[in-house]
Structure formats: structure tokens, C-alpha cells
């Protein structure tokens, strides 16, 4: 137990290392819209199981309809931000809502910037 | 040379086994004839090495046994380690020793020691104890020079490379010795095999790390963590941080599902809280069918799903009975 605690301390210390090159420390999200999106994602993760089960009762042809109506009301009573439909894939660096490539989670402008500076592995200017 | 010396040792062991079989039947003369026919090529260098080996062995034997370390006494006293040796074997050993040109008493003691070891190993095998081969091999390397080492040393002395003048180059001994040693020693790097989860040695016996300990640890980490000198060290650092996966890629990292397949598929035993007939049972059977086909959930998650449905239908029981 003592050894484990020491290892944890060393690991924590390693994260606080003063690395040779200056690293940008980002403690805030880019803007409030990104923060709201983050909250929606967290809630959606929490309520995912419940929503799945209640929807399984609702989208059914076996159970009686009254039960399904009750399930309808229940799912409507859940917090609004818990539904995954409200999540919007924004750019991770600039929080741009449009023009975001899903594979890199970056907006087209940021993607182009990094690709031109050869910081995207395997990405090359197209020429044919 | 090395083959002959190894052969001589093999011959002595074979002779011991032969003696074990033949002493009861054949008279002493036949034995002596057999031993005389066995050619033991002994050179001066080998004699020295054997003497050194016997000395080393005697030291270790004396340390291990903790008994009298005098050779001649051991030759006569054949009860060692609580196991009496066959008196015929002892007589045969003395006969062999007298026939060989080396020091009689030393050879006698060596042969008796070998016989004793044979008995011990056979006893262990009879009892069914697991013979840790590693221990045996490590013992062997401690007491005797391995022929590979001897060969390397001998070949290291003679170099066929010629210098510019035409003189023979003196081989760099230090290199060969270092390479010989470093192969077998040293901590495993665990590059090709998975790292075994051995408990790390407890350095301190502190109940909880104080703030000063944390600061000290941070200081040490900051000082000792040099920036990576090359790409390999950078990749090592990334692997430690978790940025880079461990190769060869293990598809089941972080996914420790110890449950067998039957626990995933046969989920009907969890359906005991439900009524046996009716739409609810029908519904739950469909749920179970779907869960059994789901490879992404663990057994616990599946059981949680079923239990949630149980609770839900319990709550709605009164409402259901109205219908």
C-alpha cells in the first residue's frame, strides 16, 4: 500500500514536469457553446442506459399500450440535455459548428493549417 | 579439448550408473577391466581446472551442508544427508579412484558426491517433487565452468587477425568477458513478453505520504527526467504516459471479461422474478435474446439491464392490474 501510494505520487509528479518546450495550458473551453456541448455529452452518457430501456418498452408491439404511454411520459420527464440528439460535433480546437471533419474532429480551416505545416500524419496535398 | 573433458565427466557419470547396475552381479575384476578400458584423457590444463572445480565445489558443499569439509573423511563416511549409499557403490568408487591417475581421495569424494546427487534426484522423482530445472542449471553454472565459457575463453586467447606489422592482434578480453556475463544477468526488459505483475519492493514503511514526501518526489522526478535523446526514448515515454499503445497490440486491453460464454448466452435463470405467462414474459424473453447476441456488454451490464426491468415492472404492477 505504501509502495502504491508512492508510485501514485511519482506519477502525479511526472505530470507536473517542467518540460523543455513551453506548453499551452488550457484550463477553459474555447467558448460557452462548447461548454454546453460538453455538458450535454456528459448527461447523455449518464442517462444512456435508462433511455435505452425506456425506449425498448415504448417501441414495442407486445406490451399493452397503456404501459407504453406511461413510458412516454417518463422519458419526457428526463432532463432535456440527456438525449444524444442534442449533441453537435463541433471543432475541438476552435468550436466551429460547421465544416468539421469527423475523423479528425477539426474544422476545415484548422485541418488545412496543420496539414500545410506537416503536422497531420499521412495527410498530403492532393494532386492528380 | 572441451569435448574430451565433458566426455570424461559423462564417462564418470555413466560409470557410476553402470556400477549401480553391475556391482551386485559382476566381481571386482570385471569392473576394473571396464574402467581400464574407459579412456580418460587428462591433460595438465584440465587437471588444474578439475582441481579448481573440485576446490570450488568443496567450498560450496561445505557451505551448503555445514558438515565436516575434509575430503578423506567424506570418502569413508558414506551416510550423508540422511541417505545411506550402497556399500558396493562405495567400494566401486574407491576402486575407480585407485585406478585413475589423479589424487585418489579427491576423486573418491567427487564420485561419492555425484552418486549422492543421483540418489537425491531419483528420490525426488519418486516422491513426485517438481525438479526446478532452473535451480539445477544455476547450480551447475556456479560449481563448474560451462564448456561454452571455457571454449570462448580459449578461443578468445588465440586471435587469427593480423596487425599491420604482421604481429597477431591481442584480443580485447574485457569485451568478451563483459558480453559473456551480461547475457545471463540483468533485469528483464519485457519487450517481447508481457510484463509480469510482480509486486514492487517496498522502499519505505510510511502509512501516508506527507506533503514533503510529495515535494521531494516531484523534485526527484524533475531532476531525473531528462528530455528524450532519440525517437526510441520518446516512444518509451509516450507508452508510459499512455499516449502510445503497447506493441504487439493486444486487442483486449482494458477489457477483462472473466465470464464464460454460457454466462453470456443462457440468461434465463435471471428471469425468475417475472410472471411465467403474459406479455411481460414474452417481452423479457425478447430482451434476453437480444442481450445474448450482444458481444459488447459484460455479464454484469446485462444482469443490470434485466434487474432494472424487474424493478420497473414491480413498480407498475398495480397499474398493470387495473388493466
Coordinates of C-alpha atoms in Angstrom, one line a residue:
Chain A
X1 CA 0.0 0.0 0.0
X2 CA 2.8 2.3 0.8
X3 CA 4.6 1.4 -2.4
X4 CA 1.4 2.1 -4.3
X5 CA 0.9 5.5 -2.7
X6 CA 4.5 6.4 -3.6
X7 CA 4.0 5.3 -7.2
X8 CA 0.9 7.4 -7.4
X9 CA 2.9 10.4 -6.0
X10 CA 5.6 9.9 -8.6
X11 CA 3.1 9.6 -11.4
X12 CA 1.4 12.8 -10.3
X13 CA 4.8 14.5 -10.1
X14 CA 5.7 13.4 -13.6
X15 CA 2.6 15.1 -15.0
X16 CA 3.7 18.4 -13.4
X17 CA 7.1 18.1 -15.0
X18 CA 8.6 21.4 -16.3
X19 CA 9.1 20.1 -19.9
X20 CA 11.7 21.8 -22.0
X21 CA 9.4 23.4 -24.5
X22 CA 6.6 25.9 -23.4
X23 CA 3.3 24.1 -23.4
X24 CA 0.0 25.9 -23.7
X25 CA -2.1 25.3 -20.7
X26 CA -5.8 25.4 -21.5
X27 CA -8.0 25.5 -18.4
X28 CA -11.1 26.8 -20.1
X29 CA -13.1 25.5 -23.0
X30 CA -12.9 27.6 -26.1
X31 CA -16.4 29.2 -25.7
X32 CA -19.6 28.7 -23.8
X33 CA -21.2 26.8 -26.6
X34 CA -18.5 24.3 -26.4
X35 CA -19.0 24.0 -22.7
X36 CA -22.8 23.4 -23.1
X37 CA -22.0 20.7 -25.7
X38 CA -19.6 19.1 -23.2
X39 CA -22.4 19.1 -20.5
X40 CA -24.8 17.6 -23.0
X41 CA -22.4 14.8 -23.8
X42 CA -21.8 14.0 -20.1
X43 CA -25.5 13.8 -19.4
X44 CA -26.2 11.8 -22.4
X45 CA -23.6 9.3 -21.2
X46 CA -25.2 9.1 -17.8
X47 CA -28.7 8.6 -19.0
X48 CA -27.9 6.4 -22.0
X49 CA -28.9 3.1 -20.3
X50 CA -32.1 4.4 -18.9
X51 CA -33.1 5.9 -22.2
X52 CA -32.3 2.7 -24.0
X53 CA -34.5 0.7 -21.6
X54 CA -37.5 3.0 -21.7
X55 CA -37.3 3.2 -25.4
X56 CA -37.3 -0.6 -25.5
X57 CA -40.6 -0.5 -23.7
X58 CA -42.0 2.2 -25.9
X59 CA -41.1 0.8 -29.3
X60 CA -42.9 -2.4 -28.7
X61 CA -45.9 -4.2 -30.1
X62 CA -46.2 -6.8 -27.3
X63 CA -46.7 -4.7 -24.2
X64 CA -50.0 -3.0 -23.6
X65 CA -50.4 0.5 -24.9
X66 CA -51.1 2.0 -21.5
X67 CA -47.7 0.9 -20.3
X68 CA -46.1 2.4 -23.4
X69 CA -47.9 5.8 -22.7
X70 CA -46.6 5.8 -19.2
X71 CA -43.1 5.1 -20.5
X72 CA -43.6 8.1 -22.9
X73 CA -44.3 10.4 -20.1
X74 CA -41.3 9.1 -18.2
X75 CA -38.8 9.6 -20.9
X76 CA -40.2 13.1 -21.5
X77 CA -39.5 13.8 -17.8
X78 CA -35.8 13.1 -18.1
X79 CA -33.5 16.2 -18.4
X80 CA -33.6 17.6 -21.9
X81 CA -29.9 17.6 -22.3
X82 CA -29.7 13.9 -21.7
X83 CA -30.8 13.0 -25.2
X84 CA -28.0 12.3 -27.6
X85 CA -29.7 14.1 -30.5
X86 CA -28.7 17.4 -29.0
X87 CA -25.0 16.7 -29.2
X88 CA -23.4 18.6 -32.1
X89 CA -19.9 17.7 -33.3
X90 CA -18.0 21.0 -33.1
X91 CA -14.4 21.6 -33.9
X92 CA -12.3 20.6 -31.0
X93 CA -9.9 23.5 -31.2
X94 CA -12.0 26.4 -32.5
X95 CA -15.5 25.2 -31.6
X96 CA -16.7 25.9 -35.1
X97 CA -20.1 24.2 -35.6
X98 CA -19.8 23.8 -39.4
X99 CA -17.2 22.4 -41.7
X100 CA -16.0 19.8 -39.2
X101 CA -14.3 16.6 -40.5
X102 CA -15.5 13.8 -38.2
X103 CA -12.3 11.7 -38.5
X104 CA -10.1 14.5 -37.1
X105 CA -12.8 16.4 -35.1
X106 CA -11.3 19.6 -36.6
X107 CA -12.8 22.3 -38.7
X108 CA -11.6 22.7 -42.2
X109 CA -9.5 25.8 -41.5
X110 CA -7.6 24.2 -38.6
X111 CA -7.2 21.0 -40.6
X112 CA -5.7 22.9 -43.5
X113 CA -3.4 24.8 -41.2
X114 CA -2.0 21.7 -39.6
X115 CA -1.8 19.8 -42.9
X116 CA 0.2 22.5 -44.5
X117 CA 2.7 22.6 -41.6
X118 CA 3.1 18.8 -42.0
X119 CA 1.7 18.1 -38.6
X120 CA -1.0 15.7 -39.7
X121 CA 0.4 12.2 -40.1
X122 CA -0.4 10.7 -43.5
X123 CA -2.1 13.8 -45.0
X124 CA -0.8 15.1 -48.2
X125 CA -1.9 17.8 -50.7
X126 CA -3.9 16.1 -53.4
X127 CA -2.6 16.2 -56.9
X128 CA -3.8 14.1 -59.8
Chain B
X1 CA 39.6 -30.3 -25.6
X2 CA 36.3 -29.2 -24.2
X3 CA 34.6 -32.2 -25.7
X4 CA 37.0 -34.6 -24.1
X5 CA 36.7 -33.1 -20.7
X6 CA 32.9 -33.1 -21.0
X7 CA 33.2 -36.7 -22.2
X8 CA 35.3 -37.6 -19.3
X9 CA 32.7 -36.2 -16.9
X10 CA 30.0 -38.0 -18.8
X11 CA 32.0 -41.2 -18.6
X12 CA 32.4 -40.9 -14.9
X13 CA 28.6 -40.5 -14.5
X14 CA 28.0 -43.4 -16.9
X15 CA 30.4 -45.4 -15.0
X16 CA 28.6 -44.6 -11.8
X17 CA 25.3 -45.7 -13.4
X18 CA 26.9 -48.9 -14.7
X19 CA 28.3 -49.6 -11.3
X20 CA 24.8 -49.2 -9.8
X21 CA 23.5 -51.9 -12.1
X22 CA 26.6 -54.2 -12.3
X23 CA 28.0 -54.2 -8.8
X24 CA 25.6 -56.8 -7.4
X25 CA 26.4 -59.3 -10.1
X26 CA 30.0 -58.9 -11.5
X27 CA 33.0 -59.3 -9.4
X28 CA 35.5 -56.5 -8.8
X29 CA 37.9 -57.7 -11.5
X30 CA 35.3 -57.1 -14.3
X31 CA 34.7 -53.6 -13.0
X32 CA 38.4 -52.8 -13.0
X33 CA 38.7 -54.1 -16.6
X34 CA 35.8 -51.9 -17.7
X35 CA 37.3 -48.9 -16.0
X36 CA 40.7 -49.6 -17.5
X37 CA 39.1 -49.8 -21.0
X38 CA 37.5 -46.3 -20.5
X39 CA 40.0 -43.8 -21.8
X40 CA 40.3 -40.8 -19.7
X41 CA 42.4 -38.2 -21.5
X42 CA 43.7 -36.0 -18.8
X43 CA 45.9 -33.1 -19.7
X44 CA 47.8 -30.8 -17.4
X45 CA 45.4 -27.9 -18.0
X46 CA 42.4 -30.0 -17.5
X47 CA 43.9 -31.3 -14.3
X48 CA 44.3 -27.8 -13.0
X49 CA 40.8 -26.9 -14.0
X50 CA 39.4 -30.1 -12.4
X51 CA 41.3 -29.3 -9.2
X52 CA 40.0 -25.8 -9.2
X53 CA 36.5 -27.1 -9.9
X54 CA 36.8 -29.6 -7.1
X55 CA 38.0 -26.9 -4.7
X56 CA 35.2 -24.6 -5.6
X57 CA 32.7 -27.5 -5.3
X58 CA 34.1 -28.4 -1.9
X59 CA 33.8 -24.9 -0.7
X60 CA 30.2 -24.7 -1.8
X61 CA 29.4 -28.1 -0.5
X62 CA 30.9 -27.2 2.9
X63 CA 28.8 -24.1 2.9
X64 CA 25.7 -25.9 1.9
X65 CA 26.0 -28.9 4.0
X66 CA 27.6 -27.3 7.0
X67 CA 29.3 -30.6 7.8
X68 CA 33.0 -31.5 8.0
X69 CA 34.7 -30.2 5.0
X70 CA 37.6 -32.7 5.0
X71 CA 37.7 -34.8 1.8
X72 CA 39.0 -38.1 3.1
X73 CA 36.6 -38.3 5.9
X74 CA 33.7 -37.9 3.5
X75 CA 35.0 -40.7 1.4
X76 CA 34.8 -43.1 4.3
X77 CA 31.6 -41.7 5.8
X78 CA 29.0 -42.7 3.3
X79 CA 25.9 -41.6 5.3
X80 CA 25.3 -38.0 4.1
X81 CA 22.1 -36.1 4.1
X82 CA 20.3 -38.9 5.9
X83 CA 20.6 -41.3 3.0
X84 CA 22.9 -44.2 3.2
X85 CA 24.8 -45.1 0.0
X86 CA 25.1 -48.6 -1.3
X87 CA 28.4 -50.1 0.2
X88 CA 29.0 -51.8 -3.1
X89 CA 28.9 -48.3 -4.8
X90 CA 31.4 -47.0 -2.2
X91 CA 33.7 -49.9 -2.9
X92 CA 33.4 -49.3 -6.6
X93 CA 34.1 -45.6 -6.2
X94 CA 37.3 -46.4 -4.2
X95 CA 38.4 -48.9 -7.0
X96 CA 37.8 -46.2 -9.7
X97 CA 39.7 -43.7 -7.7
X98 CA 42.7 -46.0 -7.3
X99 CA 42.7 -46.7 -11.0
X100 CA 42.7 -43.1 -12.1
X101 CA 46.0 -41.2 -12.1
X102 CA 44.6 -38.2 -10.2
X103 CA 44.6 -37.7 -6.4
X104 CA 42.8 -40.8 -5.1
X105 CA 40.9 -39.3 -2.1
X106 CA 39.7 -36.3 -4.0
X107 CA 38.4 -38.3 -6.9
X108 CA 36.7 -40.7 -4.4
X109 CA 35.0 -37.8 -2.7
X110 CA 33.9 -36.3 -6.0
X111 CA 32.5 -39.6 -7.2
X112 CA 30.6 -40.2 -4.0
X113 CA 29.2 -36.7 -4.2
X114 CA 27.9 -37.4 -7.7
X115 CA 26.4 -40.7 -6.5
X116 CA 24.7 -38.9 -3.7
X117 CA 23.3 -36.3 -6.1
X118 CA 22.0 -39.1 -8.3
X119 CA 20.2 -40.7 -5.3
X120 CA 18.7 -37.4 -4.3
X121 CA 17.3 -36.7 -7.8
X122 CA 15.9 -40.2 -8.1
X123 CA 14.3 -39.9 -4.6
X124 CA 12.8 -36.6 -5.6
X125 CA 11.4 -38.0 -8.8
X126 CA 10.0 -40.9 -6.9
X127 CA 8.3 -38.7 -4.4
X128 CA 6.9 -36.7 -7.2
X129 CA 8.5 -33.4 -6.3
X130 CA 8.9 -30.9 -9.1
X131 CA 12.5 -30.6 -10.1
X132 CA 13.1 -27.0 -10.9
X133 CA 15.4 -27.3 -13.8
X134 CA 16.4 -23.7 -13.4
X135 CA 17.8 -24.4 -10.0
X136 CA 19.7 -27.4 -11.3
X137 CA 21.2 -25.4 -14.2
X138 CA 22.1 -22.4 -12.0
X139 CA 23.8 -24.8 -9.5
X140 CA 25.7 -26.3 -12.3
X141 CA 27.0 -23.0 -13.6
X142 CA 28.0 -21.9 -10.1
X143 CA 30.1 -25.1 -9.5
X144 CA 31.5 -25.9 -12.8
X145 CA 32.8 -23.9 -15.8
X146 CA 30.5 -24.4 -18.6
X147 CA 32.2 -25.6 -21.8
X148 CA 30.9 -22.6 -23.7
X149 CA 32.6 -20.3 -21.3
X150 CA 35.8 -22.3 -21.5
X151 CA 35.7 -22.5 -25.2
X152 CA 35.1 -18.8 -25.6
X153 CA 38.0 -18.1 -23.2
X154 CA 40.3 -20.4 -25.1
X155 CA 39.2 -19.0 -28.5
X156 CA 39.5 -15.5 -27.1
X157 CA 43.1 -16.0 -26.3
X158 CA 44.1 -17.1 -29.8
X159 CA 43.2 -14.5 -32.4
X160 CA 43.9 -15.1 -36.1
X161 CA 43.7 -11.4 -37.0
X162 CA 47.0 -9.9 -38.1
X163 CA 48.1 -6.4 -37.4
X164 CA 49.7 -4.1 -40.0
X165 CA 53.1 -5.2 -38.9
X166 CA 52.2 -8.8 -39.2
X167 CA 52.0 -9.3 -35.5
X168 CA 49.0 -11.0 -34.0
X169 CA 46.4 -8.6 -32.5
X170 CA 45.8 -9.0 -28.9
X171 CA 42.1 -9.7 -28.4
X172 CA 40.1 -7.4 -26.3
X173 CA 39.4 -9.6 -23.4
X174 CA 37.3 -7.2 -21.5
X175 CA 34.7 -7.1 -24.2
X176 CA 34.3 -10.9 -24.4
X177 CA 34.1 -11.2 -20.7
X178 CA 31.5 -8.4 -20.5
X179 CA 29.4 -9.9 -23.3
X180 CA 29.6 -13.3 -21.6
X181 CA 28.4 -12.0 -18.3
X182 CA 25.8 -9.5 -19.4
X183 CA 23.8 -12.1 -21.4
X184 CA 22.6 -14.0 -18.4
X185 CA 22.4 -11.3 -15.8
X186 CA 20.4 -8.2 -15.6
X187 CA 16.7 -7.4 -15.2
X188 CA 14.3 -8.4 -17.9
X189 CA 13.3 -5.5 -20.2
X190 CA 9.9 -7.2 -21.0
X191 CA 10.0 -6.0 -24.6
X192 CA 8.8 -9.2 -26.2
X193 CA 6.9 -10.8 -23.3
X194 CA 4.2 -9.3 -21.3
X195 CA 5.5 -7.7 -18.1
X196 CA 4.6 -9.9 -15.1
X197 CA 2.8 -8.1 -12.4
X198 CA 5.4 -8.6 -9.7
X199 CA 5.0 -6.7 -6.5
X200 CA 7.4 -3.9 -6.4
X201 CA 9.8 -3.9 -3.5
X202 CA 8.5 -1.8 -0.7
X203 CA 11.0 1.0 -0.2
X204 CA 9.5 2.7 2.9
X205 CA 7.0 1.8 5.5
X206 CA 5.1 5.1 5.6
X207 CA 1.4 5.0 6.2
X208 CA 0.6 8.0 4.1
X209 CA 2.9 10.2 2.0
X210 CA 3.3 13.6 3.6
X211 CA 3.4 16.8 1.6
X212 CA 7.2 16.9 2.0
X213 CA 7.5 13.5 0.6
X214 CA 5.4 14.5 -2.4
X215 CA 7.5 17.6 -3.0
X216 CA 10.7 15.5 -2.7
X217 CA 9.3 13.0 -5.2
X218 CA 8.4 15.8 -7.6
X219 CA 11.9 17.2 -7.3
X220 CA 13.5 13.9 -8.0
X221 CA 11.2 13.3 -11.0
X222 CA 12.0 16.7 -12.3
X223 CA 15.7 16.3 -12.0
X224 CA 16.0 12.7 -13.3
X225 CA 13.6 13.0 -16.2
X226 CA 15.9 14.1 -19.0
X227 CA 14.4 15.0 -22.3
X228 CA 14.5 12.0 -24.7
X229 CA 17.7 11.7 -26.5
X230 CA 16.2 9.9 -29.5
X231 CA 13.0 8.7 -31.0
X232 CA 13.0 5.4 -29.1
X233 CA 13.2 7.1 -25.8
X234 CA 10.4 9.5 -26.8
X235 CA 8.2 6.5 -27.8
X236 CA 9.0 4.8 -24.4
X237 CA 7.9 8.0 -22.6
X238 CA 4.7 8.1 -24.6
X239 CA 4.0 4.5 -23.9
X240 CA 4.4 5.1 -20.2
X241 CA 2.1 8.1 -20.4
X242 CA -0.5 6.1 -22.3
X243 CA -0.4 8.1 -25.5
X244 CA 1.1 5.2 -27.4
X245 CA -0.3 1.6 -27.3
X246 CA 1.8 -1.3 -26.3
X247 CA 3.1 -3.5 -29.1
X248 CA 2.4 -6.3 -30.0
X249 CA -1.1 -4.9 -29.9
X250 CA -3.4 -6.6 -27.5
X251 CA -7.0 -6.3 -28.7
X252 CA -8.3 -6.9 -25.2
X253 CA -6.6 -4.2 -23.3
X254 CA -8.7 -2.8 -20.5
X255 CA -11.4 -5.4 -21.2
X256 CA -11.1 -8.1 -18.6
X257 CA -14.2 -10.3 -19.0
X258 CA -13.6 -13.4 -17.0
X259 CA -17.1 -14.8 -17.6
X260 CA -17.6 -17.9 -19.8
X261 CA -19.7 -18.0 -22.9
X262 CA -22.6 -19.8 -21.1
X263 CA -23.0 -16.9 -18.7
X264 CA -23.5 -14.5 -21.6
X265 CA -26.0 -16.7 -23.5
X266 CA -28.1 -18.6 -21.0
X267 CA -29.7 -15.7 -19.2
X268 CA -33.0 -17.4 -18.5
X269 CA -32.0 -18.0 -14.9
X270 CA -32.3 -14.3 -14.2
X271 CA -35.9 -14.4 -15.4
X272 CA -37.2 -15.9 -12.2
X273 CA -38.8 -12.7 -10.8
X274 CA -41.1 -12.4 -13.8
X275 CA -44.6 -14.0 -14.3
X276 CA -44.4 -17.1 -16.4
X277 CA -47.0 -16.2 -18.9
X278 CA -48.2 -13.0 -20.4
X279 CA -46.9 -10.2 -22.5
X280 CA -44.2 -9.2 -20.0
X281 CA -42.6 -12.7 -20.1
X282 CA -42.7 -12.5 -23.9
X283 CA -41.1 -9.1 -23.8
X284 CA -38.4 -10.2 -21.4
X285 CA -37.6 -13.3 -23.5
X286 CA -37.0 -11.0 -26.4
X287 CA -34.8 -8.8 -24.3
X288 CA -32.8 -11.8 -23.2
X289 CA -32.4 -13.0 -26.8
X290 CA -31.1 -9.6 -27.8
X291 CA -28.6 -9.5 -24.8
X292 CA -27.3 -12.9 -25.5
X293 CA -26.3 -11.8 -29.0
X294 CA -24.6 -8.7 -27.8
X295 CA -20.8 -9.1 -27.6
X296 CA -20.0 -5.6 -26.4
X297 CA -21.6 -5.8 -23.0
X298 CA -20.2 -7.5 -20.0
X299 CA -22.2 -10.0 -18.0
X300 CA -22.7 -7.5 -15.2
X301 CA -24.2 -4.9 -17.5
X302 CA -26.6 -7.5 -18.9
X303 CA -27.7 -8.5 -15.4
X304 CA -28.2 -4.9 -14.6
X305 CA -30.5 -4.4 -17.5
X306 CA -32.6 -7.3 -16.5
X307 CA -32.8 -6.2 -12.9
X308 CA -33.8 -2.7 -14.0
X309 CA -36.7 -4.2 -15.9
X310 CA -37.7 -6.2 -12.9
X311 CA -37.8 -3.2 -10.7
X312 CA -39.7 -1.2 -13.3
X313 CA -42.4 -3.8 -13.7
X314 CA -42.7 -4.2 -10.0
X315 CA -43.5 -0.5 -9.7
X316 CA -46.0 -0.7 -12.4
X317 CA -47.7 -3.8 -11.0
X318 CA -50.7 -2.0 -9.5
X319 CA -51.1 0.0 -12.7
X320 CA -51.0 -3.2 -14.7
X321 CA -53.6 -5.0 -12.6
X322 CA -56.1 -2.2 -13.3
X323 CA -55.9 -3.1 -16.9

